[in-house]
Amino acid sequence: MRNRPFCWLCQTANLLNKTGNRAREDHGVTTRQWAILGALADPRSEGGIPVGDLAGLLMVSRQNLTGMLSRLQARGLITRTVDKRGKRSRFIRMTREGRQRWAAMQPRINAFHAAALAGFSNPDTNAAMHHLENLRQNFVALERARGGGG
């Protein structure tokens, strides 16, 4: 019984990635790239977000993030600028083209979210978010105990 939730979670994550990529394929953006653009679209990131902060927010390594950022930058969707305070730090910002692409994706993404949450009431969605957040925090604690970030 204890293994079943993790099997379902893996299946769900795989299906989210597969169906999410299909929902975004018209825009040439993967699920992970969409997550980056979503973080950059947040008004709190308007002035840019340091690479380390973005990696922490998305819970990916800086190395994995660097490759994804390079692909987004090559397509003109983001820029990387040097932090004037510390030359080694880079700020990531969405470009005008990135913002236009983000806006163009919204109707398709909203339809995808609505279909994925079909049959969920608002309380159901809130409960799912609550339990997923608890699980995420447990994984963060496991990672920290292992000596990783979090």
GROMACS .gro file of C-alpha atoms in nm:
model
  150
    1MET     CA    1   0.000   0.000   0.000
    2ARG     CA    2   0.284   0.244   0.080
    3ASN     CA    3   0.432   0.207  -0.269
    4ARG     CA    4   0.108   0.279  -0.456
    5PRO     CA    5   0.097   0.658  -0.398
    6PHE     CA    6   0.450   0.690  -0.535
    7CYS     CA    7   0.367   0.483  -0.843
    8TRP     CA    8   0.063   0.703  -0.903
    9LEU     CA    9   0.267   1.016  -0.843
   10CYS     CA   10   0.528   0.903  -1.099
   11GLN     CA   11   0.257   0.813  -1.349
   12THR     CA   12   0.089   1.149  -1.292
   13ALA     CA   13   0.417   1.339  -1.333
   14ASN     CA   14   0.492   1.152  -1.656
   15LEU     CA   15   0.145   1.220  -1.792
   16LEU     CA   16   0.165   1.586  -1.687
   17ASN     CA   17   0.489   1.620  -1.878
   18LYS     CA   18   0.359   1.438  -2.186
   19THR     CA   19   0.019   1.607  -2.207
   20GLY     CA   20   0.161   1.943  -2.098
   21ASN     CA   21   0.421   1.932  -2.374
   22ARG     CA   22   0.146   1.857  -2.627
   23ALA     CA   23  -0.060   2.150  -2.499
   24ARG     CA   24   0.237   2.380  -2.555
   25GLU     CA   25   0.381   2.230  -2.872
   26ASP     CA   26   0.216   2.492  -3.096
   27HIS     CA   27   0.436   2.744  -2.917
   28GLY     CA   28   0.750   2.531  -2.919
   29VAL     CA   29   0.780   2.542  -2.540
   30THR     CA   30   0.833   2.239  -2.316
   31THR     CA   31   0.672   2.201  -1.976
   32ARG     CA   32   0.997   2.299  -1.804
   33GLN     CA   33   1.046   2.602  -2.029
   34TRP     CA   34   0.686   2.698  -1.957
   35ALA     CA   35   0.764   2.682  -1.584
   36ILE     CA   36   1.059   2.917  -1.636
   37LEU     CA   37   0.850   3.161  -1.837
   38GLY     CA   38   0.575   3.142  -1.576
   39ALA     CA   39   0.820   3.231  -1.301
   40LEU     CA   40   0.951   3.522  -1.510
   41ALA     CA   41   0.597   3.639  -1.590
   42ASP     CA   42   0.526   3.685  -1.220
   43PRO     CA   43   0.520   4.059  -1.144
   44ARG     CA   44   0.771   4.000  -0.862
   45SER     CA   45   1.024   3.893  -1.127
   46GLU     CA   46   0.973   4.196  -1.352
   47GLY     CA   47   1.315   4.340  -1.265
   48GLY     CA   48   1.479   4.004  -1.321
   49ILE     CA   49   1.553   3.710  -1.100
   50PRO     CA   50   1.897   3.572  -1.012
   51VAL     CA   51   1.977   3.233  -1.164
   52GLY     CA   52   2.021   3.075  -0.819
   53ASP     CA   53   1.684   3.203  -0.702
   54LEU     CA   54   1.516   3.076  -1.019
   55ALA     CA   55   1.679   2.733  -0.977
   56GLY     CA   56   1.556   2.720  -0.616
   57LEU     CA   57   1.206   2.826  -0.712
   58LEU     CA   58   1.184   2.557  -0.982
   59MET     CA   59   1.374   2.304  -0.768
   60VAL     CA   60   1.625   2.220  -1.041
   61SER     CA   61   2.001   2.231  -1.038
   62ARG     CA   62   2.178   2.536  -1.175
   63GLN     CA   63   2.339   2.307  -1.434
   64ASN     CA   64   2.002   2.183  -1.563
   65LEU     CA   65   1.862   2.535  -1.558
   66THR     CA   66   2.158   2.671  -1.756
   67GLY     CA   67   2.078   2.447  -2.053
   68MET     CA   68   1.711   2.540  -2.049
   69LEU     CA   69   1.797   2.910  -2.023
   70SER     CA   70   2.038   2.884  -2.315
   71ARG     CA   71   1.763   2.740  -2.536
   72LEU     CA   72   1.515   3.010  -2.432
   73GLN     CA   73   1.775   3.282  -2.486
   74ALA     CA   74   1.865   3.147  -2.831
   75ARG     CA   75   1.497   3.182  -2.924
   76GLY     CA   76   1.486   3.540  -2.795
   77LEU     CA   77   1.244   3.467  -2.510
   78ILE     CA   78   1.473   3.563  -2.222
   79THR     CA   79   1.782   3.770  -2.155
   80ARG     CA   80   2.063   3.723  -1.906
   81THR     CA   81   2.227   4.032  -1.764
   82VAL     CA   82   2.517   4.072  -1.526
   83ASP     CA   83   2.431   4.190  -1.176
   84LYS     CA   84   2.599   4.526  -1.130
   85ARG     CA   85   2.664   4.446  -0.763
   86GLY     CA   86   2.833   4.111  -0.823
   87LYS     CA   87   2.977   4.043  -1.166
   88ARG     CA   88   2.940   3.666  -1.128
   89SER     CA   89   2.565   3.677  -1.070
   90ARG     CA   90   2.323   3.678  -1.365
   91PHE     CA   91   1.968   3.813  -1.373
   92ILE     CA   92   1.713   3.644  -1.596
   93ARG     CA   93   1.436   3.850  -1.755
   94MET     CA   94   1.167   3.774  -2.008
   95THR     CA   95   1.200   3.968  -2.333
   96ARG     CA   96   0.915   4.141  -2.514
   97GLU     CA   97   0.900   3.837  -2.746
   98GLY     CA   98   0.886   3.611  -2.439
   99ARG     CA   99   0.598   3.811  -2.293
  100GLN     CA  100   0.411   3.796  -2.624
  101ARG     CA  101   0.467   3.420  -2.644
  102TRP     CA  102   0.352   3.381  -2.283
  103ALA     CA  103   0.035   3.581  -2.353
  104ALA     CA  104  -0.035   3.381  -2.670
  105MET     CA  105  -0.007   3.053  -2.476
  106GLN     CA  106  -0.258   3.147  -2.207
  107PRO     CA  107  -0.584   3.040  -2.377
  108ARG     CA  108  -0.443   2.695  -2.459
  109ILE     CA  109  -0.286   2.659  -2.114
  110ASN     CA  110  -0.607   2.767  -1.940
  111ALA     CA  111  -0.801   2.507  -2.140
  112PHE     CA  112  -0.541   2.243  -2.048
  113HIS     CA  113  -0.569   2.331  -1.679
  114ALA     CA  114  -0.948   2.323  -1.692
  115ALA     CA  115  -0.945   1.980  -1.860
  116ALA     CA  116  -0.687   1.845  -1.614
  117LEU     CA  117  -0.895   1.963  -1.318
  118ALA     CA  118  -1.229   1.849  -1.462
  119GLY     CA  119  -1.446   1.711  -1.184
  120PHE     CA  120  -1.249   1.891  -0.913
  121SER     CA  121  -1.444   2.137  -0.700
  122ASN     CA  122  -1.260   2.434  -0.551
  123PRO     CA  123  -1.235   2.253  -0.215
  124ASP     CA  124  -1.100   1.944  -0.398
  125THR     CA  125  -0.835   2.155  -0.570
  126ASN     CA  126  -0.740   2.326  -0.244
  127ALA     CA  127  -0.713   1.990  -0.065
  128ALA     CA  128  -0.499   1.847  -0.344
  129MET     CA  129  -0.270   2.150  -0.328
  130HIS     CA  130  -0.246   2.115   0.050
  131HIS     CA  131  -0.146   1.749   0.031
  132LEU     CA  132   0.094   1.801  -0.258
  133GLU     CA  133   0.261   2.085  -0.068
  134ASN     CA  134   0.302   1.863   0.239
  135LEU     CA  135   0.455   1.593   0.020
  136ARG     CA  136   0.682   1.847  -0.149
  137GLN     CA  137   0.801   1.974   0.189
  138ASN     CA  138   0.878   1.616   0.296
  139PHE     CA  139   1.085   1.568  -0.020
  140VAL     CA  140   1.268   1.895   0.051
  141ALA     CA  141   1.345   1.773   0.403
  142LEU     CA  142   1.474   1.442   0.264
  143GLU     CA  143   1.695   1.629   0.020
  144ARG     CA  144   1.833   1.855   0.293
  145ALA     CA  145   1.901   1.555   0.517
  146ARG     CA  146   2.095   1.401   0.231
  147GLY     CA  147   2.304   1.717   0.212
  148GLY     CA  148   2.138   1.861  -0.096
  149GLY     CA  149   1.982   2.201  -0.138
  150GLY     CA  150   1.617   2.258  -0.108
   0.00000   0.00000   0.00000
